[in-house]
CSV table of C-alpha atoms and ligand atoms in Angstrom, one decimal:
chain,number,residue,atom,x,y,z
A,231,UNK,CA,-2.6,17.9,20.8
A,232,UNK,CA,1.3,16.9,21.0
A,233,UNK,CA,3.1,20.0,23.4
A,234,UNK,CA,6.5,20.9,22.7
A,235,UNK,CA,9.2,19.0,25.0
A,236,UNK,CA,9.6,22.2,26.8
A,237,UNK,CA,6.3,23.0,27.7
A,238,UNK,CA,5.7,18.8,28.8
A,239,UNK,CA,8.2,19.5,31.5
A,240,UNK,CA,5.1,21.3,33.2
A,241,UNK,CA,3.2,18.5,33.3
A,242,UNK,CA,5.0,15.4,33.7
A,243,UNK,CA,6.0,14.6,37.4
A,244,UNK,CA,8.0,12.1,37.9
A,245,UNK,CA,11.5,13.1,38.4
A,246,UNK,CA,13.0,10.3,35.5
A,247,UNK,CA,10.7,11.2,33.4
A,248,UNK,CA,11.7,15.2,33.7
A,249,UNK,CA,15.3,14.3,33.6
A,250,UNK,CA,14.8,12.5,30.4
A,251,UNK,CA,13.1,15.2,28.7
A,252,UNK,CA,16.1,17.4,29.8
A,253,UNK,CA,18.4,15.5,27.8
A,254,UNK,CA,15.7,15.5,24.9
A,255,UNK,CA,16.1,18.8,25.2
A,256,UNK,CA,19.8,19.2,25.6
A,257,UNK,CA,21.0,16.7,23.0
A,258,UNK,CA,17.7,17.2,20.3
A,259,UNK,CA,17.2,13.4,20.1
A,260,UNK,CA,13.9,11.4,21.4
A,261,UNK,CA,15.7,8.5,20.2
A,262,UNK,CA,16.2,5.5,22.3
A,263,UNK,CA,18.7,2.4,21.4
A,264,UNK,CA,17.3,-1.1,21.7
A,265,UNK,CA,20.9,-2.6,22.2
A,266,UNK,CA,20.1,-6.2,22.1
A,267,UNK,CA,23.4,-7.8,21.6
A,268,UNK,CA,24.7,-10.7,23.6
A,269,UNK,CA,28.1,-9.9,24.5
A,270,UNK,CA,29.8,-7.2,26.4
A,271,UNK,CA,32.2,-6.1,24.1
A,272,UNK,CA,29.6,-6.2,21.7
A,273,UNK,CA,27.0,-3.7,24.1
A,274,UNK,CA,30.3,-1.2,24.7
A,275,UNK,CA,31.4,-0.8,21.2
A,276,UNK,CA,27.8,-0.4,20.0
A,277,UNK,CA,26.7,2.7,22.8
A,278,UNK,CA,30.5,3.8,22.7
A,279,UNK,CA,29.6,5.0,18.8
A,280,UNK,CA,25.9,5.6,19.6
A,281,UNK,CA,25.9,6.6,23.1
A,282,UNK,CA,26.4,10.6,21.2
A,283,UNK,CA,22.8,10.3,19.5
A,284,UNK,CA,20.2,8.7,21.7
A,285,UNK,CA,18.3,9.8,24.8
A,286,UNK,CA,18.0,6.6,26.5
A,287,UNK,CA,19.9,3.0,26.0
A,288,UNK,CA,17.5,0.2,26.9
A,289,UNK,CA,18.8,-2.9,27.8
A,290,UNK,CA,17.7,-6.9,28.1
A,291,UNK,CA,20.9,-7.5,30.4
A,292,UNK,CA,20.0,-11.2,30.7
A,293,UNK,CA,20.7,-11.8,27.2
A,294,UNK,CA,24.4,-10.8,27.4
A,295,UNK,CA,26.5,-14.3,27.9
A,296,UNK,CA,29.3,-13.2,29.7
A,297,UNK,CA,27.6,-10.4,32.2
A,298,UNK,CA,29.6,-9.0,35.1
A,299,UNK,CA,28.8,-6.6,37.5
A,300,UNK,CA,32.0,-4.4,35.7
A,301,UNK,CA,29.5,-4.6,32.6
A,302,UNK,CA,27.1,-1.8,34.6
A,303,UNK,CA,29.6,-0.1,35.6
A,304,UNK,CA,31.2,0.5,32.1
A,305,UNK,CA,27.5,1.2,31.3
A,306,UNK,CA,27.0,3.8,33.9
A,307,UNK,CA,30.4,5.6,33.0
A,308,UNK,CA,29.2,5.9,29.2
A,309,UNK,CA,25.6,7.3,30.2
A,310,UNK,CA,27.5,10.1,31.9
A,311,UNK,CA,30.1,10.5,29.4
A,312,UNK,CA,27.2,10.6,26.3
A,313,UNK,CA,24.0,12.1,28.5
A,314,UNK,CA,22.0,9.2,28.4
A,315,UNK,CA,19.6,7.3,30.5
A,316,UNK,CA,19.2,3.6,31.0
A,317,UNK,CA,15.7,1.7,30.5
A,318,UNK,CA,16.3,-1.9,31.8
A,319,UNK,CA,13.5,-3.6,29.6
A,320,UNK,CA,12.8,-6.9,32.0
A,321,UNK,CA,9.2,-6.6,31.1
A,322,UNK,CA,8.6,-7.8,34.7
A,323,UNK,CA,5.2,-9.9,35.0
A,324,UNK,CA,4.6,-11.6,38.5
A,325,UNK,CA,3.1,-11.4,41.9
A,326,UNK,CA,4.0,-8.5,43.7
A,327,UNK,CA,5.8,-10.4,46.0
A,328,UNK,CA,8.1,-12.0,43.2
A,329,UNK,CA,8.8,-9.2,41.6
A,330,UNK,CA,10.4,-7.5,44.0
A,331,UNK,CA,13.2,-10.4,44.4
A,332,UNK,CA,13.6,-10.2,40.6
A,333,UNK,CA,13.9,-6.5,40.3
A,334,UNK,CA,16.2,-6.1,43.4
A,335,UNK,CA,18.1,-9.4,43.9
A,336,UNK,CA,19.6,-12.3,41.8
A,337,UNK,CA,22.6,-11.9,39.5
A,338,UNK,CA,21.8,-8.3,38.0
A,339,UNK,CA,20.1,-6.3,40.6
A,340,UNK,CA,18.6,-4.3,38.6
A,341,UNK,CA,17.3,-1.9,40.5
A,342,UNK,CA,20.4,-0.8,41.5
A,343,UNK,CA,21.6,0.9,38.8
A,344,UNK,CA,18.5,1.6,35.9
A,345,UNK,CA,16.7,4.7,35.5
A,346,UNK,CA,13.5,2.8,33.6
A,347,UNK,CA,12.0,-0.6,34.6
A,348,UNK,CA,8.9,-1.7,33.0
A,349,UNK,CA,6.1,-4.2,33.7
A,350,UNK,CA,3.3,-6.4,32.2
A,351,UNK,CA,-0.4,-5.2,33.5
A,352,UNK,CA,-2.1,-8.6,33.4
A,353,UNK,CA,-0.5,-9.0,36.7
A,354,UNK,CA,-2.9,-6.4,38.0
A,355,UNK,CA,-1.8,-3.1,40.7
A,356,UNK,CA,-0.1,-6.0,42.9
A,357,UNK,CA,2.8,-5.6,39.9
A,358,UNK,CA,3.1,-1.8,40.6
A,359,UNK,CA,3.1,-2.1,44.3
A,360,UNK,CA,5.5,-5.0,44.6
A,361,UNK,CA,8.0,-3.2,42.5
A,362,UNK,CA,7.9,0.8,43.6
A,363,UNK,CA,8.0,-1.2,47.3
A,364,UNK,CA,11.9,-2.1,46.3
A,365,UNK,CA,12.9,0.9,44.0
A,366,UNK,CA,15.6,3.5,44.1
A,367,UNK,CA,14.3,6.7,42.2
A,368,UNK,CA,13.1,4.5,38.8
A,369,UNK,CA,10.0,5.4,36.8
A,370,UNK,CA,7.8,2.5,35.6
A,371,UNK,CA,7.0,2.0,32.2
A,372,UNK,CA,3.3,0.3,31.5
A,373,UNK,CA,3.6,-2.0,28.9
A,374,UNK,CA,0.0,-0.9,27.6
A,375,UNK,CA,0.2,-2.3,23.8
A,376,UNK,CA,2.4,-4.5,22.0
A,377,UNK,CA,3.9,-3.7,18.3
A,378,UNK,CA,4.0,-7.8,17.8
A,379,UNK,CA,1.2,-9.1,15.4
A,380,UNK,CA,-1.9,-11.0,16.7
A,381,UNK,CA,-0.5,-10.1,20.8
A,382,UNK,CA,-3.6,-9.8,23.0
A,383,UNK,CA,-3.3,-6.2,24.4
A,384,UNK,CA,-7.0,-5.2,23.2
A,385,UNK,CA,-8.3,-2.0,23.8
A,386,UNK,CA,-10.0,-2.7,27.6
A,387,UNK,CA,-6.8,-4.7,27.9
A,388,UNK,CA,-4.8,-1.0,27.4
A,389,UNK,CA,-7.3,1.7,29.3
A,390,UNK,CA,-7.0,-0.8,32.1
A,391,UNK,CA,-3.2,-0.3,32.1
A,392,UNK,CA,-4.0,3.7,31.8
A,393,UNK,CA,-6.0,3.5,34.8
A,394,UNK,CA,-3.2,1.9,36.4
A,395,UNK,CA,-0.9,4.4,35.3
A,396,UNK,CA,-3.5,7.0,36.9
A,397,UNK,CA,-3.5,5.7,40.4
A,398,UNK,CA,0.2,5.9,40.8
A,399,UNK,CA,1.6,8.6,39.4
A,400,UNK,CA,4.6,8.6,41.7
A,401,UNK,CA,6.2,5.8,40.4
A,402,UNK,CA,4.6,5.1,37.0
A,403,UNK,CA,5.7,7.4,34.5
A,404,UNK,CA,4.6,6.2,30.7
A,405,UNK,CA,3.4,3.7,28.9
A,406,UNK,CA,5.1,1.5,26.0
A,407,UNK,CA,2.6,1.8,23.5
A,408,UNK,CA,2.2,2.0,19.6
A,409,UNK,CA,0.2,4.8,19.5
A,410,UNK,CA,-1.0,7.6,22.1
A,411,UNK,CA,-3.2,5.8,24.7
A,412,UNK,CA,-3.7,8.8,27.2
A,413,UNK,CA,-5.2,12.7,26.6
A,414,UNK,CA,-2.7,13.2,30.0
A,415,UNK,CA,0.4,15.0,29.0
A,416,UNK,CA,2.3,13.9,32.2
A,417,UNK,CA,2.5,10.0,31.0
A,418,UNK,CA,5.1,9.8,28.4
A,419,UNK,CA,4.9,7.6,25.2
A,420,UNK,CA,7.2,4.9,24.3
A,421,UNK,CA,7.0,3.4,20.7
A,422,UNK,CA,8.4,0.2,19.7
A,423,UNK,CA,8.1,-1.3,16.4
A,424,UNK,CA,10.5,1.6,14.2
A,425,UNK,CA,12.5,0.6,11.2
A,426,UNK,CA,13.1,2.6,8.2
A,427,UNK,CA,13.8,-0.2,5.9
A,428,UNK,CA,12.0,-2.8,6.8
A,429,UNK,CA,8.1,-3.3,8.2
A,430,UNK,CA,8.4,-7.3,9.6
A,431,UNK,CA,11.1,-9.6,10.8
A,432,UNK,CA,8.8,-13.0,10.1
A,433,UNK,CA,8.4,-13.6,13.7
A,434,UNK,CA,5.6,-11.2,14.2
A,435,UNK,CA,7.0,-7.8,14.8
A,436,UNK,CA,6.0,-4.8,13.1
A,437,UNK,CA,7.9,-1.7,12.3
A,438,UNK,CA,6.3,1.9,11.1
A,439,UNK,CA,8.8,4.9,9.9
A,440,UNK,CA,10.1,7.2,12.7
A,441,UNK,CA,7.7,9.9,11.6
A,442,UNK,CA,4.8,7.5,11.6
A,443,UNK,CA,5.4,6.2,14.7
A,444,UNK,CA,5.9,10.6,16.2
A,445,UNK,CA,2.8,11.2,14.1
A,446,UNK,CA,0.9,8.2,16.2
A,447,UNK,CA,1.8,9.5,19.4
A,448,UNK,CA,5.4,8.4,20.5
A,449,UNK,CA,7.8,11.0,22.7
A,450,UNK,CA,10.5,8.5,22.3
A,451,UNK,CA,11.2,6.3,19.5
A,452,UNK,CA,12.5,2.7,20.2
A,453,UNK,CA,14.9,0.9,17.5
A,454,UNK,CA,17.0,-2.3,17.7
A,455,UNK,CA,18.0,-3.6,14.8
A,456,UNK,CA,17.3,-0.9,12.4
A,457,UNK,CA,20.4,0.6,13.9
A,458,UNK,CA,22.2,-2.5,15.4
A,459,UNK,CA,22.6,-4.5,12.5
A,460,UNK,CA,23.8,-1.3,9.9
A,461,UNK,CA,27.0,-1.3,9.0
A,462,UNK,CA,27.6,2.1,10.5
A,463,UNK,CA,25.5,2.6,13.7
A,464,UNK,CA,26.2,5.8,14.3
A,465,UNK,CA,25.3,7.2,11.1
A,466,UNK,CA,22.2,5.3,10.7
A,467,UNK,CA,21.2,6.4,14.7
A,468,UNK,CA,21.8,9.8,13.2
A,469,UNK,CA,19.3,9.2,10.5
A,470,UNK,CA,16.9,8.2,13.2
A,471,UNK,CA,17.5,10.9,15.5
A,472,UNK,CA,17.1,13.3,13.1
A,473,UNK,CA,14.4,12.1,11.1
A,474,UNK,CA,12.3,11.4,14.4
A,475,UNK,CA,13.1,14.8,15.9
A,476,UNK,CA,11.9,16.7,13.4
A,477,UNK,CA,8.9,15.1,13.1
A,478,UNK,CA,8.5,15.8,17.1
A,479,UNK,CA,9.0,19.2,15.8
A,480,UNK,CA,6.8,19.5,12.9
A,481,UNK,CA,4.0,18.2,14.9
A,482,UNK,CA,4.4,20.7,18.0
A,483,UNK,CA,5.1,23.9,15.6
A,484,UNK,CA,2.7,26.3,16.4
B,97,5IU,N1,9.7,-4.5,22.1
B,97,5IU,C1,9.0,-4.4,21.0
B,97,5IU,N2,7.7,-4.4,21.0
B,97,5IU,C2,6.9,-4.4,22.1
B,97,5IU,C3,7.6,-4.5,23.3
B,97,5IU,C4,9.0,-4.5,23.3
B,97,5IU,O1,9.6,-4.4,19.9
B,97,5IU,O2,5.7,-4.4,22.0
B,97,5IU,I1,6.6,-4.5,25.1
B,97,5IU,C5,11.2,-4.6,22.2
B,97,5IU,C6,11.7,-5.8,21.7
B,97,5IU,C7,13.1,-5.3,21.2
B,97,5IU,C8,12.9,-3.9,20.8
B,97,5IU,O3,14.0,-5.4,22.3
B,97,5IU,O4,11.8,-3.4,21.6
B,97,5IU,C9,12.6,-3.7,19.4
B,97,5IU,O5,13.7,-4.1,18.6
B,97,5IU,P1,13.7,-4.0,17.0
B,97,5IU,O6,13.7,-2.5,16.6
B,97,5IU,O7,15.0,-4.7,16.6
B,97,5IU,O8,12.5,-4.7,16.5
């Protein structure tokens, strides 16, 4: 049974995790922006015009070709200005002890500035440890399915990662998933995989409605190019929001 946003705030712990249902709450959108472009200008204009309509940017900073640190800080001032948080999605998937250089050093030290980090299971708990052993305040994000065709994220494979998820619910605080993996209402949901025009791309991914994807289980919807490539962004993000939200709310109506 899906609970409203409002009564999930009673249940879900981690401090991110609350603070991004507070601006689901404030701004009426559970939608997140998958802003994979590859230059700066490019990321600013994009959030500057959808930055009013989402919940949560999320990021792949390594694919932008002229990053600077000024980048994150332009980022920052625009998640304050629109109310939105920042998922950095680095998909992390190393030894402990690796991941902890990747997550806090190198070129984008990302842990200095994201509010969401997520992470590959296969790794085992070492993955979990290693990372929460070099984080600010971030919530971690199990990657526990995959929306791509044919990926290998079976069913043990995925209450393995809930398990995981279990045993450290300070730092871990949801799962990327395509459908609900978890009866516990303090793990939130994040569905890739949404498009409302389009179900493939021919490279293996696989997209479902926005109300299909809230009907399956997602808190938060995830869209890239659905929204990215339209001619007007901010319109289409509207569509999204709006269509996913009220899906949210259909399904929580008492
Ligand atoms: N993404 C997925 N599926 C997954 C995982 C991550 O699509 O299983 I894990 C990422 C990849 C891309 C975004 O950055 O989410 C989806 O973008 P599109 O809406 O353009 O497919």
């Amino acid at each position: 049974m899906v609970q409203p946003f409002s009564d999930r705030l009673k249940y879900v712990t981690h401090p991110k995790a609350q603070e991004l249902i507070k601006v689901i709450l404030r701004k009426s959108t559970n939608l997140c922006l998958s802003a994979d472009v590859t230059s700066s200008q490019q990321l600013l204009d994009l959030v500057e015009k959808v930055g009013p309509h989402i919940c949560l940017l999320k990021t792949h900073i390594d694919i932008v070709s002229d990053f600077t640190p000024d980048l994150i800080e332009k980022l920052k001032k625009l998640s304050k200005e629109y109310d939105f948080l920042i998922f950095e999605d680095r998909k992390f998937a190393d030894l402990g002890s690796t991941v902890q250089k990747q997550f806090s050093e190198g070129v984008y030290r990302i842990s200095s500035w994201s509010d969401f980090i997520n992470a590959h299971v296969v790794v085992g708990p070492g993955i979990i440890k290693g990372l929460k052993s070099v984080a600010q305040d971030q919530g971690l994000i199990l990657i526990a399915q995959m929306s791509a065709a044919g990926n290998l994220c079976n069913e043990t494979y995925t209450q393995e990662a809930v398990k995981m998820a279990e045993n450290d619910r300070t730092f871990v605080c949801g799962f990327i998933c395509t459908k609900s993996v978890s009866d516990d209402q303090s793990f939130l949901n994040f569905v890739p995989g949404v498009n409302i025009s389009s179900t493939g791309d021919g490279l293996g991914q696989q997209w479902v409605s926005p109300s299909e994807a809230i009907e399956k289980g997602a808190d938060v919807i995830i869209v890239g190019r659905g929204i990215y490539q339209s001619s007007e962004p901010a319109e289409t993000a509207k569509e999204y929001k709006e269509q996913a939200f009220k899906a949210y709310l259909d399904l929580t109506k008492e």
